[in-house]
Tab-separated table of C-alpha atoms in Angstrom:
chain	number	residue	atom	x	y	z
A	1	UNK	CA	42.929	96.106	18.392
A	2	UNK	CA	43.481	94.915	14.833
A	3	UNK	CA	40.344	93.715	13.096
A	4	UNK	CA	40.837	90.360	11.414
A	5	UNK	CA	39.871	90.787	7.789
A	6	UNK	CA	37.897	87.579	7.906
A	7	UNK	CA	34.489	89.083	7.217
A	8	UNK	CA	32.244	86.823	9.199
A	9	UNK	CA	28.902	87.504	7.625
A	10	UNK	CA	25.597	86.992	9.306
A	11	UNK	CA	24.078	84.264	7.196
A	12	UNK	CA	20.604	84.757	5.866
A	13	UNK	CA	19.894	81.076	6.173
A	14	UNK	CA	18.255	81.191	9.537
A	15	UNK	CA	17.004	77.707	10.181
A	16	UNK	CA	17.304	74.081	9.227
A	17	UNK	CA	13.730	72.853	8.825
A	18	UNK	CA	11.516	72.861	5.772
A	19	UNK	CA	9.957	75.988	4.297
A	20	UNK	CA	6.245	76.560	3.963
A	21	UNK	CA	5.044	75.897	0.448
A	22	UNK	CA	2.230	77.908	-1.026
A	23	UNK	CA	0.886	75.393	-3.504
A	24	UNK	CA	-0.275	76.360	-6.949
A	25	UNK	CA	-3.966	77.191	-7.102
A	26	UNK	CA	-6.415	75.378	-9.360
A	27	UNK	CA	-6.492	78.407	-11.633
A	28	UNK	CA	-2.718	78.343	-11.907
A	29	UNK	CA	-2.811	74.614	-12.657
A	30	UNK	CA	-5.148	75.291	-15.561
A	31	UNK	CA	-2.694	77.891	-16.821
A	32	UNK	CA	0.188	75.433	-16.639
A	33	UNK	CA	-1.822	72.732	-18.417
A	34	UNK	CA	-2.597	75.221	-21.174
A	35	UNK	CA	1.045	76.210	-21.392
A	36	UNK	CA	2.007	72.608	-22.103
A	37	UNK	CA	1.075	73.364	-25.690
A	38	UNK	CA	4.125	74.081	-27.836
A	39	UNK	CA	5.586	77.582	-27.823
A	40	UNK	CA	7.186	79.154	-30.839
A	41	UNK	CA	9.447	82.170	-30.436
A	42	UNK	CA	9.648	83.813	-33.837
A	43	UNK	CA	12.208	86.164	-35.378
A	44	UNK	CA	14.435	86.159	-32.306
A	45	UNK	CA	18.206	86.604	-32.161
A	46	UNK	CA	19.663	83.655	-30.254
A	47	UNK	CA	22.877	83.994	-28.235
A	48	UNK	CA	23.329	80.244	-27.663
A	49	UNK	CA	26.433	80.312	-25.402
A	50	UNK	CA	27.780	77.258	-27.197
A	51	UNK	CA	31.506	76.811	-27.835
A	52	UNK	CA	31.556	79.050	-30.895
A	53	UNK	CA	28.613	81.148	-29.631
A	54	UNK	CA	27.602	82.086	-33.160
A	55	UNK	CA	24.517	84.283	-33.014
A	56	UNK	CA	21.491	82.814	-34.792
A	57	UNK	CA	19.627	85.789	-36.249
A	58	UNK	CA	15.862	85.947	-36.785
A	59	UNK	CA	15.486	82.394	-35.535
A	60	UNK	CA	12.412	80.310	-34.837
A	61	UNK	CA	12.666	78.383	-31.576
A	62	UNK	CA	10.143	75.681	-30.658
A	63	UNK	CA	9.634	74.739	-27.007
A	64	UNK	CA	7.419	71.923	-25.779
A	65	UNK	CA	7.220	70.064	-22.474
A	66	UNK	CA	10.018	72.218	-21.056
A	67	UNK	CA	12.451	71.139	-23.800
A	68	UNK	CA	13.939	73.069	-26.725
A	69	UNK	CA	12.510	70.975	-29.562
A	70	UNK	CA	13.976	72.753	-32.563
A	71	UNK	CA	15.769	75.847	-33.830
A	72	UNK	CA	14.943	76.936	-37.399
A	73	UNK	CA	13.091	73.721	-38.187
A	74	UNK	CA	9.461	72.867	-38.834
A	75	UNK	CA	6.868	74.159	-36.380
A	76	UNK	CA	3.916	72.181	-35.003
A	77	UNK	CA	0.277	73.158	-35.222
A	78	UNK	CA	-1.674	74.816	-32.420
A	79	UNK	CA	1.238	76.682	-30.913
A	80	UNK	CA	1.486	79.740	-28.733
A	81	UNK	CA	3.435	82.423	-30.541
A	82	UNK	CA	5.912	84.740	-28.855
A	83	UNK	CA	7.097	87.602	-31.027
A	84	UNK	CA	10.872	87.828	-30.716
A	85	UNK	CA	11.353	90.540	-33.309
A	86	UNK	CA	14.306	92.712	-32.364
A	87	UNK	CA	14.816	90.736	-29.165
A	88	UNK	CA	17.588	88.535	-27.827
A	89	UNK	CA	17.389	85.045	-26.346
A	90	UNK	CA	19.983	83.888	-23.807
A	91	UNK	CA	20.213	80.823	-21.550
A	92	UNK	CA	18.779	81.185	-18.066
A	93	UNK	CA	21.308	82.762	-15.715
A	94	UNK	CA	23.026	80.757	-12.969
A	95	UNK	CA	23.974	82.183	-9.559
A	96	UNK	CA	26.720	80.087	-8.015
A	97	UNK	CA	26.536	81.554	-4.510
A	98	UNK	CA	23.216	82.087	-2.723
A	99	UNK	CA	21.787	81.773	0.776
A	100	UNK	CA	18.043	81.164	1.066
A	101	UNK	CA	15.833	81.483	4.118
A	102	UNK	CA	14.297	78.444	5.753
A	103	UNK	CA	11.607	77.905	8.400
A	104	UNK	CA	12.420	77.516	12.083
A	105	UNK	CA	12.259	79.154	15.487
A	106	UNK	CA	14.450	81.530	17.457
A	107	UNK	CA	13.588	79.735	20.688
A	108	UNK	CA	14.094	76.054	21.414
A	109	UNK	CA	10.576	75.154	22.578
A	110	UNK	CA	9.326	71.665	23.309
A	111	UNK	CA	10.510	68.660	21.251
A	112	UNK	CA	7.330	68.218	19.215
A	113	UNK	CA	6.835	71.882	18.359
A	114	UNK	CA	7.010	72.788	14.696
A	115	UNK	CA	8.516	75.893	13.163
A	116	UNK	CA	7.118	79.137	14.532
A	117	UNK	CA	8.584	81.348	11.817
A	118	UNK	CA	7.817	80.362	8.238
A	119	UNK	CA	8.661	81.814	4.861
A	120	UNK	CA	6.550	81.568	1.735
A	121	UNK	CA	8.641	79.706	-0.824
A	122	UNK	CA	7.051	81.405	-3.832
A	123	UNK	CA	7.805	84.795	-2.329
A	124	UNK	CA	11.431	83.748	-1.938
A	125	UNK	CA	11.677	82.411	-5.494
A	126	UNK	CA	9.927	85.251	-7.312
A	127	UNK	CA	12.966	87.604	-7.326
A	128	UNK	CA	15.085	84.880	-8.931
A	129	UNK	CA	12.565	84.384	-11.712
A	130	UNK	CA	12.155	88.123	-12.212
A	131	UNK	CA	15.934	88.406	-12.607
A	132	UNK	CA	16.143	85.664	-15.227
A	133	UNK	CA	17.933	83.303	-12.848
A	134	UNK	CA	16.898	79.703	-13.516
A	135	UNK	CA	19.570	77.797	-11.544
A	136	UNK	CA	21.094	78.546	-8.137
A	137	UNK	CA	23.792	77.014	-5.944
A	138	UNK	CA	22.781	77.039	-2.262
A	139	UNK	CA	25.949	77.307	-0.172
A	140	UNK	CA	24.463	77.009	3.301
A	141	UNK	CA	22.771	73.670	2.825
A	142	UNK	CA	20.085	72.713	5.348
A	143	UNK	CA	17.442	70.003	5.414
A	144	UNK	CA	14.861	72.604	4.496
A	145	UNK	CA	16.596	73.412	1.259
A	146	UNK	CA	15.911	69.915	-0.039
A	147	UNK	CA	12.199	70.482	0.618
A	148	UNK	CA	12.433	73.795	-1.171
A	149	UNK	CA	14.247	72.240	-4.137
A	150	UNK	CA	11.718	69.406	-4.355
A	151	UNK	CA	8.735	71.772	-4.205
A	152	UNK	CA	10.143	73.563	-7.245
A	153	UNK	CA	10.895	70.306	-9.055
A	154	UNK	CA	7.343	69.055	-8.424
A	155	UNK	CA	5.866	72.228	-9.859
A	156	UNK	CA	4.348	73.343	-6.553
A	157	UNK	CA	6.374	76.542	-6.806
A	158	UNK	CA	7.847	78.418	-9.753
A	159	UNK	CA	11.536	78.801	-9.096
A	160	UNK	CA	15.069	77.989	-10.236
A	161	UNK	CA	16.763	74.616	-10.242
A	162	UNK	CA	18.837	74.204	-7.121
A	163	UNK	CA	22.145	72.550	-6.282
A	164	UNK	CA	22.967	72.344	-2.565
A	165	UNK	CA	26.282	72.163	-0.717
A	166	UNK	CA	26.788	70.827	2.808
A	167	UNK	CA	28.908	73.093	5.003
A	168	UNK	CA	31.695	71.645	7.159
A	169	UNK	CA	33.506	73.961	9.589
A	170	UNK	CA	35.847	73.746	12.547
A	171	UNK	CA	33.401	75.376	14.963
A	172	UNK	CA	30.057	77.131	15.091
A	173	UNK	CA	26.561	76.127	14.036
A	174	UNK	CA	27.500	74.081	10.974
A	175	UNK	CA	28.643	70.451	10.917
A	176	UNK	CA	31.842	70.642	12.969
A	177	UNK	CA	34.927	68.593	12.124
A	178	UNK	CA	37.972	68.943	14.359
A	179	UNK	CA	40.206	66.091	13.276
A	180	UNK	CA	40.919	64.727	9.781
A	181	UNK	CA	38.918	61.636	10.760
A	182	UNK	CA	35.981	63.873	11.703
A	183	UNK	CA	36.275	65.602	8.355
A	184	UNK	CA	36.223	62.399	6.345
A	185	UNK	CA	33.219	61.066	8.253
A	186	UNK	CA	31.397	64.381	7.795
A	187	UNK	CA	31.840	64.080	4.036
A	188	UNK	CA	30.492	60.520	4.029
A	189	UNK	CA	27.568	61.594	6.215
A	190	UNK	CA	26.773	64.473	3.863
A	191	UNK	CA	26.739	62.134	0.892
A	192	UNK	CA	24.402	59.813	2.773
A	193	UNK	CA	22.027	62.720	3.396
A	194	UNK	CA	21.813	63.450	-0.309
A	195	UNK	CA	24.362	66.215	-0.804
A	196	UNK	CA	26.428	66.266	-3.979
A	197	UNK	CA	28.746	69.125	-2.995
A	198	UNK	CA	30.816	70.104	0.030
A	199	UNK	CA	31.554	73.625	1.217
A	200	UNK	CA	34.675	73.941	3.373
A	201	UNK	CA	34.620	76.798	5.817
A	202	UNK	CA	36.688	79.295	7.739
A	203	UNK	CA	37.653	77.622	11.008
A	204	UNK	CA	38.893	74.264	9.798
A	205	UNK	CA	42.374	73.103	10.776
A	206	UNK	CA	44.644	72.684	7.773
A	207	UNK	CA	44.915	68.894	8.113
A	208	UNK	CA	41.147	68.575	8.392
A	209	UNK	CA	40.648	70.878	5.406
A	210	UNK	CA	42.926	68.648	3.326
A	211	UNK	CA	41.252	65.445	4.560
A	212	UNK	CA	37.771	66.756	3.690
A	213	UNK	CA	38.824	67.627	0.155
A	214	UNK	CA	40.556	64.290	-0.320
A	215	UNK	CA	37.560	62.335	0.982
A	216	UNK	CA	35.141	64.349	-1.141
A	217	UNK	CA	37.166	63.421	-4.204
A	218	UNK	CA	36.950	59.759	-3.225
A	219	UNK	CA	33.187	60.134	-2.833
A	220	UNK	CA	32.946	61.913	-6.216
A	221	UNK	CA	31.755	65.130	-4.579
A	222	UNK	CA	33.049	68.518	-5.678
A	223	UNK	CA	34.370	71.008	-3.124
A	224	UNK	CA	33.804	74.750	-2.996
A	225	UNK	CA	34.443	77.083	-0.124
A	226	UNK	CA	36.535	79.309	2.037
A	227	UNK	CA	40.257	79.180	2.677
A	228	UNK	CA	40.618	78.594	6.439
A	229	UNK	CA	42.337	81.384	8.372
A	230	UNK	CA	44.868	78.898	9.693
A	231	UNK	CA	46.696	79.298	6.354
A	232	UNK	CA	47.281	83.039	6.780
A	233	UNK	CA	50.985	83.802	6.779
A	234	UNK	CA	51.849	80.500	5.143
A	235	UNK	CA	52.780	79.829	1.543
A	236	UNK	CA	49.827	80.065	-0.812
A	237	UNK	CA	50.823	76.677	-2.191
A	238	UNK	CA	49.630	75.138	1.089
A	239	UNK	CA	45.939	75.915	0.535
A	240	UNK	CA	45.793	75.070	-3.154
A	241	UNK	CA	45.081	71.455	-2.240
A	242	UNK	CA	44.486	68.974	-5.089
A	243	UNK	CA	40.748	68.688	-5.888
A	244	UNK	CA	39.875	71.994	-4.179
A	245	UNK	CA	37.421	72.760	-6.952
A	246	UNK	CA	36.296	76.345	-6.397
A	247	UNK	CA	37.150	79.304	-4.181
A	248	UNK	CA	33.859	80.869	-3.105
A	249	UNK	CA	35.004	84.507	-2.904
A	250	UNK	CA	37.923	86.630	-4.056
A	251	UNK	CA	37.843	87.681	-0.413
A	252	UNK	CA	39.228	84.264	0.524
A	253	UNK	CA	42.449	85.208	-1.243
A	254	UNK	CA	42.677	88.790	-0.012
A	255	UNK	CA	42.241	87.768	3.622
A	256	UNK	CA	45.333	85.569	3.373
A	257	UNK	CA	47.703	88.477	2.759
A	258	UNK	CA	48.439	92.130	3.395
A	259	UNK	CA	50.168	92.317	-0.010
A	260	UNK	CA	47.559	93.609	-2.435
A	261	UNK	CA	49.950	93.894	-5.350
A	262	UNK	CA	49.564	92.815	-8.943
A	263	UNK	CA	52.374	90.323	-8.363
A	264	UNK	CA	50.510	88.668	-5.495
A	265	UNK	CA	47.413	88.385	-7.702
A	266	UNK	CA	49.576	86.743	-10.375
A	267	UNK	CA	50.894	84.231	-7.835
A	268	UNK	CA	47.367	83.258	-6.837
A	269	UNK	CA	46.305	82.938	-10.477
A	270	UNK	CA	49.287	80.744	-11.336
A	271	UNK	CA	48.619	78.399	-8.415
A	272	UNK	CA	44.901	78.225	-9.185
A	273	UNK	CA	45.667	77.371	-12.809
A	274	UNK	CA	48.117	74.643	-11.809
A	275	UNK	CA	45.665	73.196	-9.266
A	276	UNK	CA	42.621	73.470	-11.569
A	277	UNK	CA	40.850	75.533	-8.929
A	278	UNK	CA	38.115	77.801	-10.273
A	279	UNK	CA	37.081	81.129	-8.756
A	280	UNK	CA	33.789	82.774	-7.912
A	281	UNK	CA	34.992	86.393	-7.653
A	282	UNK	CA	31.844	87.564	-5.845
A	283	UNK	CA	32.845	91.209	-6.249
A	284	UNK	CA	29.447	92.326	-4.922
A	285	UNK	CA	30.416	91.031	-1.504
A	286	UNK	CA	33.077	93.616	-0.637
A	287	UNK	CA	31.451	96.365	-2.686
A	288	UNK	CA	28.313	96.119	-0.560
A	289	UNK	CA	30.167	95.669	2.708
A	290	UNK	CA	32.036	98.884	1.940
A	291	UNK	CA	28.846	100.751	1.050
A	292	UNK	CA	27.187	99.743	4.317
A	293	UNK	CA	30.308	100.504	6.315
A	294	UNK	CA	30.118	104.068	5.030
A	295	UNK	CA	26.379	104.562	5.473
A	296	UNK	CA	23.134	102.657	5.913
A	297	UNK	CA	21.611	104.995	3.355
A	298	UNK	CA	22.963	102.537	0.787
A	299	UNK	CA	20.483	99.980	2.148
A	300	UNK	CA	17.608	102.406	2.635
A	301	UNK	CA	17.919	103.622	-0.949
A	302	UNK	CA	17.940	100.170	-2.522
A	303	UNK	CA	15.181	100.123	-5.124
A	304	UNK	CA	14.859	96.350	-4.664
A	305	UNK	CA	14.703	96.378	-0.856
A	306	UNK	CA	10.917	96.066	-1.082
A	307	UNK	CA	11.357	92.528	-2.430
A	308	UNK	CA	13.233	91.396	0.702
A	309	UNK	CA	11.314	89.741	3.542
A	310	UNK	CA	10.468	92.424	6.162
A	311	UNK	CA	12.354	90.579	8.918
A	312	UNK	CA	15.533	90.731	6.855
A	313	UNK	CA	14.896	94.323	5.818
A	314	UNK	CA	14.762	95.275	9.460
A	315	UNK	CA	17.838	93.213	10.296
A	316	UNK	CA	19.886	94.853	7.543
A	317	UNK	CA	18.944	98.293	8.845
A	318	UNK	CA	18.904	97.863	12.631
A	319	UNK	CA	21.492	95.150	13.267
A	320	UNK	CA	24.101	95.813	10.609
A	321	UNK	CA	27.496	94.575	11.786
A	322	UNK	CA	29.409	96.173	8.923
A	323	UNK	CA	28.138	99.648	9.742
A	324	UNK	CA	28.749	99.060	13.439
A	325	UNK	CA	32.316	97.866	12.852
A	326	UNK	CA	33.088	100.944	10.756
A	327	UNK	CA	31.762	103.237	13.469
A	328	UNK	CA	34.115	101.586	15.964
A	329	UNK	CA	37.084	101.457	13.570
A	330	UNK	CA	36.839	104.208	10.910
A	331	UNK	CA	40.149	103.130	9.296
A	332	UNK	CA	38.466	99.856	8.364
A	333	UNK	CA	36.732	101.588	5.434
A	334	UNK	CA	40.106	102.534	3.956
A	335	UNK	CA	41.167	98.908	4.252
A	336	UNK	CA	37.982	97.731	2.546
A	337	UNK	CA	38.553	100.103	-0.346
A	338	UNK	CA	42.014	98.620	-0.912
A	339	UNK	CA	40.561	95.141	-0.902
A	340	UNK	CA	37.838	96.054	-3.416
A	341	UNK	CA	40.560	97.315	-5.748
A	342	UNK	CA	42.638	94.155	-5.236
A	343	UNK	CA	39.660	91.988	-6.133
A	344	UNK	CA	39.482	93.739	-9.496
A	345	UNK	CA	43.176	92.889	-9.927
A	346	UNK	CA	42.363	89.256	-9.227
A	347	UNK	CA	39.691	89.112	-11.936
A	348	UNK	CA	42.001	90.694	-14.486
A	349	UNK	CA	44.926	88.393	-13.660
A	350	UNK	CA	42.831	85.219	-13.398
A	351	UNK	CA	41.447	86.043	-16.842
A	352	UNK	CA	44.988	86.470	-18.205
A	353	UNK	CA	45.910	83.070	-16.723
A	354	UNK	CA	42.781	81.429	-18.226
A	355	UNK	CA	41.460	80.369	-14.830
A	356	UNK	CA	37.705	79.717	-15.146
A	357	UNK	CA	35.519	82.147	-13.208
A	358	UNK	CA	31.778	81.937	-12.544
A	359	UNK	CA	29.170	84.397	-11.345
A	360	UNK	CA	28.063	84.199	-7.725
A	361	UNK	CA	26.493	86.955	-5.652
A	362	UNK	CA	26.294	85.816	-2.011
A	363	UNK	CA	22.598	86.678	-2.300
A	364	UNK	CA	21.045	86.994	1.120
A	365	UNK	CA	23.883	88.934	2.689
A	366	UNK	CA	22.745	92.426	3.658
A	367	UNK	CA	22.531	94.627	0.597
A	368	UNK	CA	22.736	91.722	-1.848
A	369	UNK	CA	19.127	91.175	-2.844
A	370	UNK	CA	17.986	87.832	-4.231
A	371	UNK	CA	18.786	87.898	-7.245
A	372	UNK	CA	18.685	91.328	-8.774
A	373	UNK	CA	22.241	91.425	-7.489
A	374	UNK	CA	23.362	89.050	-10.246
A	375	UNK	CA	23.074	91.831	-12.810
A	376	UNK	CA	25.217	94.086	-10.656
A	377	UNK	CA	27.778	91.284	-10.355
A	378	UNK	CA	27.908	90.958	-14.143
A	379	UNK	CA	28.527	94.693	-14.442
A	380	UNK	CA	31.272	94.587	-11.816
A	381	UNK	CA	32.997	91.733	-13.633
A	382	UNK	CA	32.950	93.670	-16.898
A	383	UNK	CA	34.296	96.729	-15.103
A	384	UNK	CA	37.086	94.495	-13.749
A	385	UNK	CA	38.134	93.372	-17.218
A	386	UNK	CA	35.830	90.672	-18.580
A	387	UNK	CA	34.190	91.243	-21.937
A	388	UNK	CA	30.413	91.220	-22.089
A	389	UNK	CA	30.533	87.769	-23.667
A	390	UNK	CA	32.942	86.435	-21.031
A	391	UNK	CA	30.636	87.678	-18.279
A	392	UNK	CA	27.691	85.879	-19.891
A	393	UNK	CA	29.747	82.683	-20.201
A	394	UNK	CA	30.515	83.005	-16.470
A	395	UNK	CA	26.779	83.136	-15.727
A	396	UNK	CA	25.628	80.337	-18.033
A	397	UNK	CA	27.946	77.846	-19.715
A	398	UNK	CA	30.738	77.622	-17.125
A	399	UNK	CA	28.530	77.244	-14.011
A	400	UNK	CA	26.578	74.468	-15.718
A	401	UNK	CA	29.866	72.751	-16.528
A	402	UNK	CA	31.195	72.967	-12.954
A	403	UNK	CA	27.913	71.707	-11.482
A	404	UNK	CA	27.873	68.822	-13.940
A	405	UNK	CA	24.557	69.811	-15.534
A	406	UNK	CA	25.862	71.171	-18.832
A	407	UNK	CA	24.102	68.368	-20.719
A	408	UNK	CA	20.734	69.834	-19.744
A	409	UNK	CA	21.215	73.598	-19.167
A	410	UNK	CA	23.728	76.396	-19.687
A	411	UNK	CA	23.266	76.910	-23.434
A	412	UNK	CA	20.466	77.120	-25.971
A	413	UNK	CA	20.572	73.845	-27.892
A	414	UNK	CA	18.007	71.348	-29.133
A	415	UNK	CA	17.232	68.747	-26.474
A	416	UNK	CA	18.158	70.892	-23.485
A	417	UNK	CA	15.742	72.288	-20.934
A	418	UNK	CA	14.115	75.521	-21.991
A	419	UNK	CA	15.675	77.600	-19.222
A	420	UNK	CA	15.830	80.767	-21.285
A	421	UNK	CA	15.466	84.528	-20.954
A	422	UNK	CA	14.104	86.887	-23.584
A	423	UNK	CA	15.751	90.329	-23.556
A	424	UNK	CA	14.711	93.536	-25.273
A	425	UNK	CA	18.324	94.598	-25.862
A	426	UNK	CA	21.575	92.885	-26.860
A	427	UNK	CA	23.745	92.047	-23.807
A	428	UNK	CA	26.805	91.540	-26.011
A	429	UNK	CA	26.761	95.278	-26.724
A	430	UNK	CA	26.153	96.330	-23.128
A	431	UNK	CA	26.082	93.952	-20.167
A	432	UNK	CA	23.479	96.147	-18.497
A	433	UNK	CA	21.061	94.855	-21.107
A	434	UNK	CA	20.675	91.628	-19.113
A	435	UNK	CA	18.285	93.745	-17.047
A	436	UNK	CA	15.986	94.329	-20.063
A	437	UNK	CA	13.968	91.195	-19.382
A	438	UNK	CA	10.919	90.745	-21.604
A	439	UNK	CA	10.076	87.267	-20.325
A	440	UNK	CA	11.432	84.075	-18.792
A	441	UNK	CA	10.846	80.378	-19.346
A	442	UNK	CA	11.131	78.566	-16.005
A	443	UNK	CA	10.238	74.902	-15.511
A	444	UNK	CA	8.241	74.905	-18.738
A	445	UNK	CA	6.195	77.980	-17.823
A	446	UNK	CA	6.409	81.189	-19.849
A	447	UNK	CA	6.240	84.353	-17.767
A	448	UNK	CA	6.089	87.558	-19.761
A	449	UNK	CA	6.976	90.938	-18.319
A	450	UNK	CA	3.377	91.660	-17.364
A	451	UNK	CA	3.169	88.467	-15.275
A	452	UNK	CA	6.561	89.067	-13.714
A	453	UNK	CA	5.669	92.630	-12.791
A	454	UNK	CA	2.430	91.419	-11.179
A	455	UNK	CA	4.313	88.818	-9.129
A	456	UNK	CA	6.789	91.461	-7.969
A	457	UNK	CA	3.988	93.887	-7.115
A	458	UNK	CA	2.227	91.256	-5.017
A	459	UNK	CA	5.483	90.442	-3.246
A	460	UNK	CA	6.307	94.068	-2.498
A	461	UNK	CA	2.788	94.739	-1.189
A	462	UNK	CA	2.931	91.699	1.104
A	463	UNK	CA	6.335	92.676	2.461
A	464	UNK	CA	5.186	96.233	3.118
A	465	UNK	CA	2.021	95.079	4.865
A	466	UNK	CA	4.041	92.848	7.230
A	467	UNK	CA	6.702	95.333	8.360
A	468	UNK	CA	5.089	95.924	11.734
A	469	UNK	CA	4.783	92.203	12.383
A	470	UNK	CA	8.363	91.268	11.517
A	471	UNK	CA	10.931	93.252	13.465
A	472	UNK	CA	14.405	91.951	14.215
A	473	UNK	CA	14.425	92.998	17.870
A	474	UNK	CA	11.302	90.885	18.435
A	475	UNK	CA	12.625	87.783	16.656
A	476	UNK	CA	12.671	85.627	19.784
A	477	UNK	CA	8.918	86.028	20.030
A	478	UNK	CA	8.394	84.247	16.705
C-alpha cells in the first residue's frame, strides 16, 4: 500500500480550554516594579534589522517602560546599567509556526466538570524566553490560547507576544467546512470570536478552500496554511489562489508532486511570486520526521528534551507515529530523504525569485522543542542558501511585517517595544551565534543569563520529578 506523503502530525495542542496560570509572586512583582526604572545598555553593537541594517557600533541604548527610548542620545539619571561591551543586540526573534499545549481532559465527563489536565503557563513560556523568542504565531488556535495570550499581556506570566490563527478544515476535530458557504461562515465566525488570521487545512475541498480565502480577504484577515490534498495531480496554478498569504510548510509543496526537480521548484517559486504568497519553509519539520523514522535515539538524545512537559516526552518516545510508519514501510525513509533535499531546493529557488520567507519551526511536534528549535531552523536555512543576515531578517523584520506588527516590533528603533536579545557573539559572522544569549528583554523585564538558567533549571527539575505521574498510556485517567 502506498503511503500518502501527507504527513498528518499529531498536534501538540491537546485541548481547547484555558491554561492554568501561575501568577507572579509578590517578590516577583517587586522585581518588576524595580525594573521599571530606565535601563541603559552601554557599548553594545546594534544589529537593528532596519532596511539598510547598518550596524551601530559601541552604542548606548536606553529602555524605559518597555520602549526603546533612545539610541546614542542623552541618558537619564538613576538607571540600571547593562554592560554591552563586545556584545551584539538583535531584535527579539519571531517563530511563525508553533503549537502550544492547553488545559483539558481526555475523557468527556459531566457538563460542569472543569479541566482535569492542566499545564503551567510559565513552564510553557520559559523555553521561548530562554531562546530569545519574543513573538510567536499559534497555528492551532483554541479558546485557551486567548487566555494564555492575555495572561502574558497582563504581566501574569513572562512570555512572548502571541498572534493566533483559527483552523478551518474539511473534516476532523477542527472547525469543519464542507461547502463554500460553510467556509465563508466559518471565517465570519472566527472573526467574531476574536481571530485575526485563518489557517486553511489539509482536507478542504478546492471550492471551499478558495471561498475561505476570498472571504478572509473581505474580512481583512490574512490566510496561512496547508495546500489541500485535493489539488494533488492538478496544475500548481490551481492552488495559488489570490490572497493565499502564506504557505505554512515547504512540505505543502512537496506533497503535491512526485517531481522533486529544480525545475519544479522554480515553477512553484514563480507562481508564489506572481501570487504574492510567502513561504514558511519549516525545514525542521521533515528533518526531524526523518530522524525519528530512523531511530528514537534522536529523541532520547535531545539535550533540550528535559524542558518538554513529561506527558509529551513520553508521547514522543512511546507513541511515535513516524518511527512506527518507518518500521512498517522501510522505503519511506528513502522517500523522506529525497523530500528533505527538495526542500533545500525550494529555499534556494524561492530566494532567487525574491519570494519572502519567514522562520517557523512547528514547535510542539515531536522532536521540535519549544523554541530551542528556532536556532536549528536558522542554521538549516543558512545551509539551504540564505545568508546569515537573510536568516535573521526571516526571523525578525519579515515576520513582523506579515503579521502587521512591524510598527511596534521586528527591528531595533526608537519608539518600538524593547523586544531585544543580547548576544555574546556576532550572528552575522556565524548564525549559530544566535544561541549565545547573554540576556533577553521580554515585556519590559530584563532577564540575564543567570536568571534564564535558573528558570530552565527549575523547569527541568519539575519535569523530571513528574515523569512517573504523566505517562501517555495513562492519559485517559487524567
